[in-house]
mmCIF file of C-alpha atoms and ligand atoms in Angstrom:
data_model
loop_
_atom_site.group_PDB
_atom_site.id
_atom_site.type_symbol
_atom_site.label_atom_id
_atom_site.label_comp_id
_atom_site.label_asym_id
_atom_site.label_seq_id
_atom_site.Cartn_x
_atom_site.Cartn_y
_atom_site.Cartn_z
ATOM 1 C CA MET A 1 14.642 34.477 -4.530
ATOM 2 C CA ILE A 2 14.990 31.171 -6.378
ATOM 3 C CA GLN A 3 11.618 30.008 -7.646
ATOM 4 C CA VAL A 4 10.630 26.377 -7.212
ATOM 5 C CA ALA A 5 9.463 24.313 -10.181
ATOM 6 C CA ASN A 6 5.799 24.681 -11.077
ATOM 7 C CA ARG A 7 5.215 21.033 -10.214
ATOM 8 C CA LEU A 8 5.866 21.804 -6.581
ATOM 9 C CA HIS A 9 2.712 23.915 -6.508
ATOM 10 C CA THR A 10 0.657 20.866 -7.497
ATOM 11 C CA VAL A 11 1.252 18.966 -4.248
ATOM 12 C CA GLU A 12 1.140 19.601 -0.525
ATOM 13 C CA GLU A 13 3.181 18.150 2.304
ATOM 14 C CA TYR A 14 1.990 14.585 3.009
ATOM 15 C CA TYR A 15 -0.835 14.533 5.603
ATOM 16 C CA PHE A 16 1.063 12.261 7.996
ATOM 17 C CA SER A 17 4.183 14.379 7.773
ATOM 18 C CA ARG A 18 2.123 17.389 8.944
ATOM 19 C CA LYS A 19 -0.095 15.626 11.459
ATOM 20 C CA LEU A 20 2.701 13.621 13.067
ATOM 21 C CA ARG A 21 4.518 16.909 13.718
ATOM 22 C CA GLU A 22 1.439 18.050 15.650
ATOM 23 C CA VAL A 23 1.268 14.710 17.492
ATOM 24 C CA GLY A 24 5.025 14.980 18.206
ATOM 25 C CA GLN A 25 4.479 18.396 19.791
ATOM 26 C CA MET A 26 1.744 16.941 21.993
ATOM 27 C CA VAL A 27 4.079 14.146 23.098
ATOM 28 C CA ALA A 28 6.894 16.644 23.749
ATOM 29 C CA SER A 29 4.542 18.623 25.992
ATOM 30 C CA GLY A 30 3.910 15.471 28.063
ATOM 31 C CA LYS A 31 0.674 14.164 26.493
ATOM 32 C CA PRO A 32 0.552 10.318 26.428
ATOM 33 C CA VAL A 33 -0.573 10.066 22.794
ATOM 34 C CA ILE A 34 -1.216 6.570 21.407
ATOM 35 C CA ASN A 35 -0.749 6.407 17.664
ATOM 36 C CA LEU A 36 -3.343 4.305 15.861
ATOM 37 C CA GLY A 37 -2.869 6.366 12.716
ATOM 38 C CA ILE A 38 -0.018 5.091 10.670
ATOM 39 C CA GLY A 39 0.528 1.624 9.189
ATOM 40 C CA SER A 40 4.166 1.151 10.108
ATOM 41 C CA PRO A 41 4.625 -2.408 11.453
ATOM 42 C CA ASP A 42 5.951 -2.396 15.024
ATOM 43 C CA LEU A 43 6.744 -6.139 15.012
ATOM 44 C CA GLN A 44 10.191 -7.548 14.191
ATOM 45 C CA PRO A 45 11.122 -9.062 10.810
ATOM 46 C CA PRO A 46 11.979 -12.789 10.745
ATOM 47 C CA GLN A 47 15.189 -13.420 12.732
ATOM 48 C CA LYS A 48 16.897 -15.078 9.734
ATOM 49 C CA VAL A 49 16.373 -11.859 7.757
ATOM 50 C CA VAL A 50 18.250 -9.853 10.361
ATOM 51 C CA GLU A 51 20.981 -12.509 10.438
ATOM 52 C CA ALA A 52 21.263 -12.424 6.641
ATOM 53 C CA ILE A 53 21.950 -8.695 6.514
ATOM 54 C CA VAL A 54 24.458 -8.936 9.368
ATOM 55 C CA ASN A 55 26.276 -11.920 7.804
ATOM 56 C CA SER A 56 26.352 -10.272 4.393
ATOM 57 C CA LEU A 57 28.410 -7.317 5.542
ATOM 58 C CA GLN A 58 31.747 -9.126 5.175
ATOM 59 C CA ASP A 59 31.024 -10.427 1.664
ATOM 60 C CA ALA A 60 33.513 -9.182 -0.931
ATOM 61 C CA THR A 61 30.891 -7.363 -3.005
ATOM 62 C CA ALA A 62 28.754 -6.106 -0.110
ATOM 63 C CA HIS A 63 29.671 -2.455 -0.390
ATOM 64 C CA LYS A 64 29.893 -2.024 -4.142
ATOM 65 C CA TYR A 65 27.311 -0.570 -6.470
ATOM 66 C CA GLN A 66 24.742 -3.244 -7.146
ATOM 67 C CA SER A 67 23.004 -4.284 -10.364
ATOM 68 C CA TYR A 68 20.181 -1.997 -11.511
ATOM 69 C CA GLN A 69 18.022 -5.103 -11.796
ATOM 70 C CA GLY A 70 18.916 -6.516 -8.400
ATOM 71 C CA LEU A 71 20.735 -9.747 -7.581
ATOM 72 C CA PRO A 72 19.597 -12.700 -9.735
ATOM 73 C CA GLU A 73 18.866 -14.639 -6.516
ATOM 74 C CA LEU A 74 16.538 -11.854 -5.352
ATOM 75 C CA ARG A 75 14.622 -11.884 -8.633
ATOM 76 C CA GLU A 76 14.466 -15.664 -8.463
ATOM 77 C CA ALA A 77 13.127 -15.495 -4.884
ATOM 78 C CA MET A 78 10.497 -12.965 -6.013
ATOM 79 C CA ALA A 79 9.434 -15.184 -8.919
ATOM 80 C CA ALA A 80 9.242 -18.227 -6.605
ATOM 81 C CA PHE A 81 7.172 -16.196 -4.102
ATOM 82 C CA TYR A 82 4.670 -15.364 -6.861
ATOM 83 C CA LYS A 83 4.537 -19.009 -7.966
ATOM 84 C CA ASP A 84 4.038 -20.327 -4.415
ATOM 85 C CA HIS A 85 1.532 -17.805 -3.127
ATOM 86 C CA PHE A 86 -0.349 -16.655 -6.232
ATOM 87 C CA SER A 87 0.251 -19.475 -8.778
ATOM 88 C CA VAL A 88 1.658 -16.889 -11.182
ATOM 89 C CA ASN A 89 4.571 -17.756 -13.479
ATOM 90 C CA ILE A 90 7.151 -14.986 -13.596
ATOM 91 C CA ASN A 91 10.361 -15.072 -15.620
ATOM 92 C CA ALA A 92 12.973 -14.026 -13.073
ATOM 93 C CA ASN A 93 15.207 -12.504 -15.768
ATOM 94 C CA THR A 94 12.680 -10.352 -17.553
ATOM 95 C CA GLU A 95 9.355 -10.041 -15.719
ATOM 96 C CA VAL A 96 10.250 -8.717 -12.266
ATOM 97 C CA LEU A 97 12.151 -5.670 -11.088
ATOM 98 C CA PRO A 98 13.096 -5.196 -7.403
ATOM 99 C CA LEU A 99 12.207 -1.750 -6.064
ATOM 100 C CA MET A 100 13.129 0.254 -2.994
ATOM 101 C CA GLY A 101 9.593 -0.092 -1.675
ATOM 102 C CA SER A 102 6.503 -0.142 -3.837
ATOM 103 C CA LYS A 103 6.003 3.608 -3.311
ATOM 104 C CA GLU A 104 8.912 4.447 -5.617
ATOM 105 C CA GLY A 105 7.372 2.141 -8.221
ATOM 106 C CA ILE A 106 4.351 4.456 -8.395
ATOM 107 C CA MET A 107 6.667 7.253 -9.518
ATOM 108 C CA HIS A 108 8.706 5.096 -11.909
ATOM 109 C CA ILE A 109 5.641 3.674 -13.631
ATOM 110 C CA SER A 110 4.150 7.157 -13.951
ATOM 111 C CA MET A 111 7.412 8.534 -15.375
ATOM 112 C CA ALA A 112 7.596 5.643 -17.839
ATOM 113 C CA TYR A 113 4.045 5.942 -19.164
ATOM 114 C CA LEU A 114 2.556 9.383 -18.610
ATOM 115 C CA ASN A 115 2.921 12.513 -20.701
ATOM 116 C CA GLU A 116 1.708 15.910 -19.590
ATOM 117 C CA GLY A 117 -2.071 16.051 -20.010
ATOM 118 C CA ASP A 118 -2.584 12.281 -19.967
ATOM 119 C CA GLU A 119 -5.345 11.168 -17.635
ATOM 120 C CA VAL A 120 -5.118 8.604 -14.834
ATOM 121 C CA LEU A 121 -7.956 6.730 -13.125
ATOM 122 C CA ILE A 122 -7.466 6.858 -9.359
ATOM 123 C CA PRO A 123 -9.581 5.178 -6.645
ATOM 124 C CA ASN A 124 -11.552 7.344 -4.209
ATOM 125 C CA PRO A 125 -10.963 6.421 -1.420
ATOM 126 C CA GLY A 126 -7.379 5.409 -2.140
ATOM 127 C CA TYR A 127 -3.712 5.735 -1.283
ATOM 128 C CA PRO A 128 -2.896 9.467 -1.627
ATOM 129 C CA THR A 129 0.406 8.876 -3.460
ATOM 130 C CA TYR A 130 -1.373 7.898 -6.707
ATOM 131 C CA GLN A 131 -2.772 11.407 -6.931
ATOM 132 C CA SER A 132 0.340 13.312 -5.897
ATOM 133 C CA VAL A 133 2.623 11.418 -8.286
ATOM 134 C CA THR A 134 0.136 11.915 -11.121
ATOM 135 C CA LYS A 135 0.228 15.659 -10.498
ATOM 136 C CA LEU A 136 4.026 15.741 -10.155
ATOM 137 C CA VAL A 137 4.421 14.274 -13.650
ATOM 138 C CA GLY A 138 1.934 16.783 -15.101
ATOM 139 C CA ALA A 139 -0.856 14.271 -15.742
ATOM 140 C CA LYS A 140 -4.485 14.670 -14.668
ATOM 141 C CA ALA A 141 -6.155 12.653 -11.918
ATOM 142 C CA VAL A 142 -9.640 11.348 -12.755
ATOM 143 C CA PHE A 143 -11.166 9.837 -9.626
ATOM 144 C CA TYR A 144 -13.468 6.837 -9.701
ATOM 145 C CA ASN A 145 -15.682 6.365 -6.674
ATOM 146 C CA LEU A 146 -15.663 3.180 -4.656
ATOM 147 C CA LYS A 147 -18.720 2.534 -2.498
ATOM 148 C CA ALA A 148 -19.477 0.286 0.448
ATOM 149 C CA GLU A 149 -22.625 -1.037 -1.271
ATOM 150 C CA ASN A 150 -20.423 -2.298 -4.143
ATOM 151 C CA ASN A 151 -17.897 -3.784 -1.679
ATOM 152 C CA TRP A 152 -15.510 -0.973 -2.644
ATOM 153 C CA LEU A 153 -14.963 -2.501 -6.106
ATOM 154 C CA PRO A 154 -14.882 -0.340 -9.265
ATOM 155 C CA ASP A 155 -18.150 0.071 -11.167
ATOM 156 C CA ILE A 156 -16.938 -0.843 -14.649
ATOM 157 C CA ASP A 157 -20.167 0.187 -16.397
ATOM 158 C CA ALA A 158 -19.825 3.663 -14.888
ATOM 159 C CA LEU A 159 -16.143 3.796 -15.898
ATOM 160 C CA GLN A 160 -16.986 2.789 -19.457
ATOM 161 C CA LYS A 161 -19.374 5.748 -19.755
ATOM 162 C CA LEU A 162 -16.564 8.244 -19.068
ATOM 163 C CA ASN A 163 -14.650 9.941 -21.868
ATOM 164 C CA LEU A 164 -11.600 7.692 -21.749
ATOM 165 C CA SER A 165 -9.791 9.085 -24.791
ATOM 166 C CA LYS A 166 -6.973 10.569 -22.710
ATOM 167 C CA VAL A 167 -6.823 7.887 -20.009
ATOM 168 C CA LYS A 168 -3.558 5.969 -20.126
ATOM 169 C CA LEU A 169 -3.220 4.431 -16.677
ATOM 170 C CA MET A 170 -5.504 3.114 -13.919
ATOM 171 C CA TRP A 171 -4.484 2.476 -10.324
ATOM 172 C CA VAL A 172 -6.222 -0.309 -8.477
ATOM 173 C CA ASN A 173 -5.270 -1.580 -5.041
ATOM 174 C CA TYR A 174 -6.643 -4.938 -3.872
ATOM 175 C CA PRO A 175 -6.826 -5.922 -1.107
ATOM 176 C CA HIS A 176 -7.904 -2.326 -0.781
ATOM 177 C CA MET A 177 -6.391 0.240 1.512
ATOM 178 C CA PRO A 178 -8.028 1.859 3.493
ATOM 179 C CA THR A 179 -11.216 -0.257 3.416
ATOM 180 C CA GLY A 180 -9.741 -3.781 3.522
ATOM 181 C CA ALA A 181 -12.019 -4.883 0.667
ATOM 182 C CA GLN A 182 -11.060 -8.119 -1.080
ATOM 183 C CA PRO A 183 -10.790 -8.458 -4.829
ATOM 184 C CA SER A 184 -12.568 -11.242 -6.656
ATOM 185 C CA LYS A 185 -11.245 -13.022 -9.733
ATOM 186 C CA ILE A 186 -14.409 -11.867 -11.546
ATOM 187 C CA ALA A 187 -13.732 -8.237 -10.640
ATOM 188 C CA PHE A 188 -10.143 -8.580 -11.874
ATOM 189 C CA ARG A 189 -11.378 -10.218 -15.104
ATOM 190 C CA GLY A 190 -13.754 -7.287 -15.653
ATOM 191 C CA LEU A 191 -10.946 -4.807 -15.099
ATOM 192 C CA ILE A 192 -8.660 -6.574 -17.565
ATOM 193 C CA ASP A 193 -11.357 -6.640 -20.250
ATOM 194 C CA PHE A 194 -11.987 -2.929 -19.586
ATOM 195 C CA ALA A 195 -8.256 -2.205 -19.908
ATOM 196 C CA LYS A 196 -7.994 -4.126 -23.191
ATOM 197 C CA ARG A 197 -11.099 -2.446 -24.655
ATOM 198 C CA ASN A 198 -9.788 0.997 -23.856
ATOM 199 C CA ASN A 199 -6.019 0.565 -24.189
ATOM 200 C CA ILE A 200 -5.327 1.414 -20.550
ATOM 201 C CA LEU A 201 -2.480 0.097 -18.421
ATOM 202 C CA ILE A 202 -3.804 -1.186 -15.075
ATOM 203 C CA VAL A 203 -1.502 -1.331 -12.076
ATOM 204 C CA ASN A 204 -2.631 -3.359 -9.061
ATOM 205 C CA ASP A 205 -0.853 -2.195 -5.937
ATOM 206 C CA ASN A 206 -0.826 -5.280 -3.732
ATOM 207 C CA PRO A 207 1.093 -4.764 -0.465
ATOM 208 C CA TYR A 208 -1.579 -6.120 1.922
ATOM 209 C CA SER A 209 -2.252 -9.609 0.552
ATOM 210 C CA PHE A 210 -0.844 -11.460 3.530
ATOM 211 C CA VAL A 211 -2.329 -9.561 6.464
ATOM 212 C CA LEU A 212 -5.494 -11.166 7.874
ATOM 213 C CA ASN A 213 -6.349 -12.507 4.449
ATOM 214 C CA GLU A 214 -7.073 -16.158 3.763
ATOM 215 C CA ASN A 215 -7.045 -15.671 0.022
ATOM 216 C CA PRO A 216 -4.015 -13.852 -1.396
ATOM 217 C CA THR A 217 -4.847 -12.966 -5.012
ATOM 218 C CA SER A 218 -2.775 -11.388 -7.756
ATOM 219 C CA ILE A 219 -4.278 -9.649 -10.774
ATOM 220 C CA LEU A 220 -1.549 -11.400 -12.774
ATOM 221 C CA SER A 221 -3.187 -14.761 -12.042
ATOM 222 C CA VAL A 222 -5.975 -13.870 -14.479
ATOM 223 C CA GLU A 223 -5.336 -15.112 -18.011
ATOM 224 C CA GLY A 224 -4.095 -12.417 -20.374
ATOM 225 C CA ALA A 225 -3.361 -9.991 -17.525
ATOM 226 C CA LYS A 226 0.273 -9.417 -18.407
ATOM 227 C CA ASP A 227 -0.697 -7.725 -21.703
ATOM 228 C CA VAL A 228 -2.271 -4.787 -19.875
ATOM 229 C CA CYS A 229 -1.402 -5.106 -16.177
ATOM 230 C CA LEU A 230 1.446 -4.566 -13.814
ATOM 231 C CA GLU A 231 1.486 -5.497 -10.157
ATOM 232 C CA LEU A 232 3.367 -3.884 -7.304
ATOM 233 C CA ASN A 233 4.179 -5.863 -4.199
ATOM 234 C CA SER A 234 6.130 -5.098 -1.064
ATOM 235 C CA LEU A 235 7.956 -6.682 1.859
ATOM 236 C CA SER A 236 7.019 -3.753 4.127
ATOM 237 C CA LYS A 237 3.874 -5.202 5.706
ATOM 238 C CA THR A 238 4.241 -8.912 4.942
ATOM 239 C CA PHE A 239 7.590 -9.217 6.694
ATOM 240 C CA ASN A 240 7.625 -6.134 8.978
ATOM 241 C CA MET A 241 10.335 -4.583 6.810
ATOM 242 C CA ALA A 242 8.860 -1.158 6.045
ATOM 243 C CA GLY A 243 12.089 0.673 6.851
ATOM 244 C CA TRP A 244 14.202 -1.631 4.707
ATOM 245 C CA ARG A 245 12.522 -0.363 1.559
ATOM 246 C CA VAL A 246 12.023 -3.479 -0.543
ATOM 247 C CA GLY A 247 9.281 -4.016 -3.064
ATOM 248 C CA MET A 248 8.862 -5.269 -6.605
ATOM 249 C CA VAL A 249 7.032 -4.632 -9.842
ATOM 250 C CA LEU A 250 5.962 -7.580 -11.976
ATOM 251 C CA GLY A 251 4.567 -7.781 -15.476
ATOM 252 C CA SER A 252 5.495 -8.359 -19.123
ATOM 253 C CA SER A 253 9.136 -7.954 -20.114
ATOM 254 C CA THR A 254 8.255 -4.946 -22.285
ATOM 255 C CA HIS A 255 6.669 -3.064 -19.390
ATOM 256 C CA ILE A 256 9.477 -4.026 -17.008
ATOM 257 C CA GLN A 257 12.074 -2.843 -19.537
ATOM 258 C CA ASN A 258 10.325 0.535 -19.807
ATOM 259 C CA ILE A 259 10.293 0.971 -16.021
ATOM 260 C CA LEU A 260 13.959 -0.038 -15.802
ATOM 261 C CA LYS A 261 14.770 2.715 -18.307
ATOM 262 C CA VAL A 262 13.493 5.261 -15.756
ATOM 263 C CA LYS A 263 14.758 3.556 -12.604
ATOM 264 C CA SER A 264 18.302 2.955 -13.864
ATOM 265 C CA ASN A 265 18.606 6.713 -14.329
ATOM 266 C CA MET A 266 17.491 7.435 -10.768
ATOM 267 C CA ASP A 267 19.369 5.112 -8.422
ATOM 268 C CA SER A 268 22.387 2.865 -8.588
ATOM 269 C CA GLY A 269 21.070 -0.383 -7.159
ATOM 270 C CA MET A 270 19.759 -1.592 -3.805
ATOM 271 C CA PHE A 271 22.180 -2.196 -0.914
ATOM 272 C CA TYR A 272 23.514 -5.761 -1.113
ATOM 273 C CA GLY A 273 22.686 -6.687 2.518
ATOM 274 C CA ILE A 274 19.075 -5.574 2.095
ATOM 275 C CA GLN A 275 18.764 -7.790 -0.958
ATOM 276 C CA LYS A 276 20.238 -10.759 0.949
ATOM 277 C CA GLY A 277 17.761 -10.189 3.798
ATOM 278 C CA ALA A 278 14.878 -9.873 1.344
ATOM 279 C CA VAL A 279 15.773 -13.246 -0.224
ATOM 280 C CA GLU A 280 15.465 -14.889 3.199
ATOM 281 C CA ALA A 281 12.149 -13.163 3.916
ATOM 282 C CA LEU A 282 10.616 -14.318 0.650
ATOM 283 C CA LYS A 283 11.541 -17.907 1.492
ATOM 284 C CA CYS A 284 9.636 -17.886 4.824
ATOM 285 C CA SER A 285 7.484 -20.921 5.496
ATOM 286 C CA LYS A 286 3.729 -20.878 6.162
ATOM 287 C CA MET A 287 4.485 -20.617 9.911
ATOM 288 C CA TRP A 288 5.628 -17.016 9.482
ATOM 289 C CA TYR A 289 2.254 -15.942 8.101
ATOM 290 C CA VAL A 290 0.312 -17.905 10.712
ATOM 291 C CA THR A 291 2.273 -16.342 13.590
ATOM 292 C CA LEU A 292 2.054 -12.821 12.165
ATOM 293 C CA ASN A 293 -1.679 -13.077 11.649
ATOM 294 C CA SER A 294 -2.344 -14.478 15.098
ATOM 295 C CA VAL A 295 -0.948 -11.230 16.521
ATOM 296 C CA TYR A 296 -2.969 -9.052 14.159
ATOM 297 C CA LYS A 297 -6.119 -11.069 14.845
ATOM 298 C CA LYS A 298 -5.956 -10.324 18.590
ATOM 299 C CA ARG A 299 -5.276 -6.680 17.924
ATOM 300 C CA ARG A 300 -8.151 -6.434 15.479
ATOM 301 C CA GLU A 301 -10.598 -7.854 17.996
ATOM 302 C CA LEU A 302 -9.565 -5.121 20.429
ATOM 303 C CA ILE A 303 -9.777 -2.434 17.749
ATOM 304 C CA TRP A 304 -13.318 -3.618 17.002
ATOM 305 C CA LYS A 305 -14.102 -3.101 20.702
ATOM 306 C CA LEU A 306 -12.590 0.372 20.541
ATOM 307 C CA ALA A 307 -14.581 1.178 17.402
ATOM 308 C CA LYS A 308 -17.764 0.073 19.175
ATOM 309 C CA ALA A 309 -16.895 2.217 22.194
ATOM 310 C CA LEU A 310 -16.640 5.151 19.778
ATOM 311 C CA ASN A 311 -20.074 4.261 18.286
ATOM 312 C CA CYS A 312 -18.586 3.213 14.960
ATOM 313 C CA THR A 313 -19.535 0.245 12.773
ATOM 314 C CA TYR A 314 -17.216 -1.915 10.641
ATOM 315 C CA ASP A 315 -17.120 -4.892 8.292
ATOM 316 C CA GLU A 316 -15.807 -8.031 9.991
ATOM 317 C CA ASN A 317 -14.982 -9.580 6.615
ATOM 318 C CA ALA A 318 -12.502 -6.873 5.668
ATOM 319 C CA THR A 319 -8.811 -7.811 5.417
ATOM 320 C CA GLY A 320 -5.502 -6.029 5.943
ATOM 321 C CA MET A 321 -3.646 -4.020 8.514
ATOM 322 C CA PHE A 322 -6.406 -1.512 9.251
ATOM 323 C CA VAL A 323 -9.966 -1.347 10.484
ATOM 324 C CA TRP A 324 -12.097 0.985 8.365
ATOM 325 C CA ALA A 325 -14.952 2.157 10.537
ATOM 326 C CA LYS A 326 -18.073 4.157 9.765
ATOM 327 C CA LEU A 327 -18.921 7.058 12.042
ATOM 328 C CA PRO A 328 -22.467 7.730 13.216
ATOM 329 C CA GLN A 329 -24.507 9.578 10.573
ATOM 330 C CA GLY A 330 -23.585 13.232 10.101
ATOM 331 C CA ILE A 331 -20.285 13.218 11.999
ATOM 332 C CA LYS A 332 -17.332 14.690 10.090
ATOM 333 C CA ALA A 333 -14.194 12.543 10.128
ATOM 334 C CA GLU A 334 -11.616 15.291 10.705
ATOM 335 C CA GLU A 335 -13.600 16.946 13.510
ATOM 336 C CA PHE A 336 -14.070 13.538 15.105
ATOM 337 C CA ILE A 337 -10.399 12.550 15.051
ATOM 338 C CA ASP A 338 -9.352 15.963 16.388
ATOM 339 C CA THR A 339 -11.785 15.557 19.287
ATOM 340 C CA VAL A 340 -10.495 12.060 20.091
ATOM 341 C CA LEU A 341 -6.907 13.334 19.816
ATOM 342 C CA ILE A 342 -7.523 16.202 22.227
ATOM 343 C CA GLU A 343 -9.858 14.466 24.674
ATOM 344 C CA ASN A 344 -8.364 10.951 24.717
ATOM 345 C CA ASN A 345 -4.847 11.433 23.376
ATOM 346 C CA ILE A 346 -5.516 8.843 20.668
ATOM 347 C CA PHE A 347 -4.485 9.497 17.082
ATOM 348 C CA ILE A 348 -6.717 7.906 14.408
ATOM 349 C CA THR A 349 -6.648 8.644 10.675
ATOM 350 C CA PRO A 350 -9.642 10.508 9.197
ATOM 351 C CA GLY A 351 -11.061 8.803 6.105
ATOM 352 C CA THR A 352 -10.991 12.063 4.166
ATOM 353 C CA ILE A 353 -7.225 11.900 3.589
ATOM 354 C CA PHE A 354 -8.013 9.044 1.177
ATOM 355 C CA GLY A 355 -10.519 11.151 -0.790
ATOM 356 C CA SER A 356 -14.026 12.574 -0.533
ATOM 357 C CA GLN A 357 -15.528 9.048 -0.370
ATOM 358 C CA GLY A 358 -13.731 8.652 2.951
ATOM 359 C CA GLU A 359 -15.943 11.289 4.616
ATOM 360 C CA GLY A 360 -17.831 9.724 7.505
ATOM 361 C CA TYR A 361 -15.144 7.064 8.045
ATOM 362 C CA ILE A 362 -12.022 6.673 10.158
ATOM 363 C CA ARG A 363 -9.115 4.241 9.827
ATOM 364 C CA PHE A 364 -7.520 2.460 12.768
ATOM 365 C CA SER A 365 -4.072 0.904 12.320
ATOM 366 C CA LEU A 366 -3.279 -2.505 13.830
ATOM 367 C CA CYS A 367 0.352 -1.469 14.328
ATOM 368 C CA ALA A 368 0.009 -0.964 18.081
ATOM 369 C CA SER A 369 0.379 -3.422 20.960
ATOM 370 C CA THR A 370 -2.644 -5.035 22.611
ATOM 371 C CA GLU A 371 -1.725 -3.119 25.809
ATOM 372 C CA ALA A 372 -1.844 0.187 23.917
ATOM 373 C CA ILE A 373 -5.210 -0.649 22.349
ATOM 374 C CA GLU A 374 -6.614 -1.768 25.732
ATOM 375 C CA GLU A 375 -5.483 1.554 27.176
ATOM 376 C CA CYS A 376 -7.340 3.358 24.339
ATOM 377 C CA ILE A 377 -10.531 1.428 25.170
ATOM 378 C CA ALA A 378 -10.146 2.313 28.862
ATOM 379 C CA ARG A 379 -9.657 6.006 28.027
ATOM 380 C CA VAL A 380 -12.752 6.120 25.831
ATOM 381 C CA ASN A 381 -14.876 4.224 28.382
ATOM 382 C CA ARG A 382 -13.753 6.608 31.093
HETATM 383 C C1 LIG B 1 -1.758 1.121 -0.737
HETATM 384 C C2 LIG B 1 -0.306 1.295 -0.486
HETATM 385 N N1 LIG B 1 0.542 1.187 -1.497
HETATM 386 C C3 LIG B 1 1.861 1.339 -1.319
HETATM 387 C C4 LIG B 1 2.390 1.621 -0.079
HETATM 388 C C5 LIG B 1 3.864 1.813 0.048
HETATM 389 O O1 LIG B 1 4.497 0.709 0.552
HETATM 390 P P1 LIG B 1 6.057 0.514 0.479
HETATM 391 O O2 LIG B 1 6.544 0.507 1.877
HETATM 392 O O3 LIG B 1 6.263 -0.788 -0.226
HETATM 393 O O4 LIG B 1 6.648 1.641 -0.310
HETATM 394 C C6 LIG B 1 1.546 1.750 1.008
HETATM 395 C C7 LIG B 1 2.108 2.101 2.330
HETATM 396 O O5 LIG B 1 1.506 2.469 3.260
HETATM 397 C C8 LIG B 1 0.155 1.580 0.803
HETATM 398 O O6 LIG B 1 -0.718 1.687 1.833
#
């Protein structure tokens, strides 16, 4: 019997991988399950993006290995995107690295900066990958609690009281998934001062800035941020390109160089056509965002109705691709979603998969048609 590496014992199969198998079995047995669980955009990318990948296929270099740093025109488009939308100056040659989705960046950054035994500050509730990657590289997760009464922002005074001697890295994610909480420039300023005081690298994971959010904000727009911060961004949600796998990491040239050292040993460049499509996406005009958000706005209004029908409450000021809803007092999230799955054939994510602070909450995805959401409301009302 060949033994697996010890690191494999530190993680479990991803919740959605397990749960979607169960949902798949229900569908196979004829149950009309509607999936409001996962945040995989069902809408199409911009047409010119699809045309760009198709047209690129005959280019002379289309099928060769590509540069580890991506095409210069892709990096330039990423830098221009940051200038236009966040007023952040990025040197396209040295301060941005294209990624195959921001998820892989979480691993690359962790590989570049963490030794075994180092500690990492991770939001609770938060995206589960921060924890699993931390464990896979042999570092230790130290959770910091986010609370509704603090608008799901970190309590820096509480963080400062911790023993931070082994903390090397801190994950933050604003706009926040799963709660949809917005960052403020003041909160970002506080985080940067905290990072400088304690010699901690902060990474803001920022894939939801453009969904139902009037105020896209980058942590890099705060003065001095590049000394201690990196930012991840992604085309997955902004341009309905989740399956394409395109993201980016931005920050000082030194940090980017360190991440490239890891990444260049793991893959051999991103497919040329995907890069050409990504360039077109990043150049989209304001109309793209307006149209996208008009669809999500209608869906969110219906999800709010559904949440009400399920006796949940929610914050109408939250942003992003999900509705984070509070269950009536005393109801356990996982029991609740299992009941709704069995009785109504509706799959909703329990808040607990994002950490213990998610108990008592559920997360609805807006990646379902208005017809599907209306059908969910009808089922619950019945
Ligand atoms: C908070 C957060 N970060 C990162 C990702 C990964 O996105 P990508 O498709 O860019 O890898 C997700 C995807 O669901 C997410 O919710």
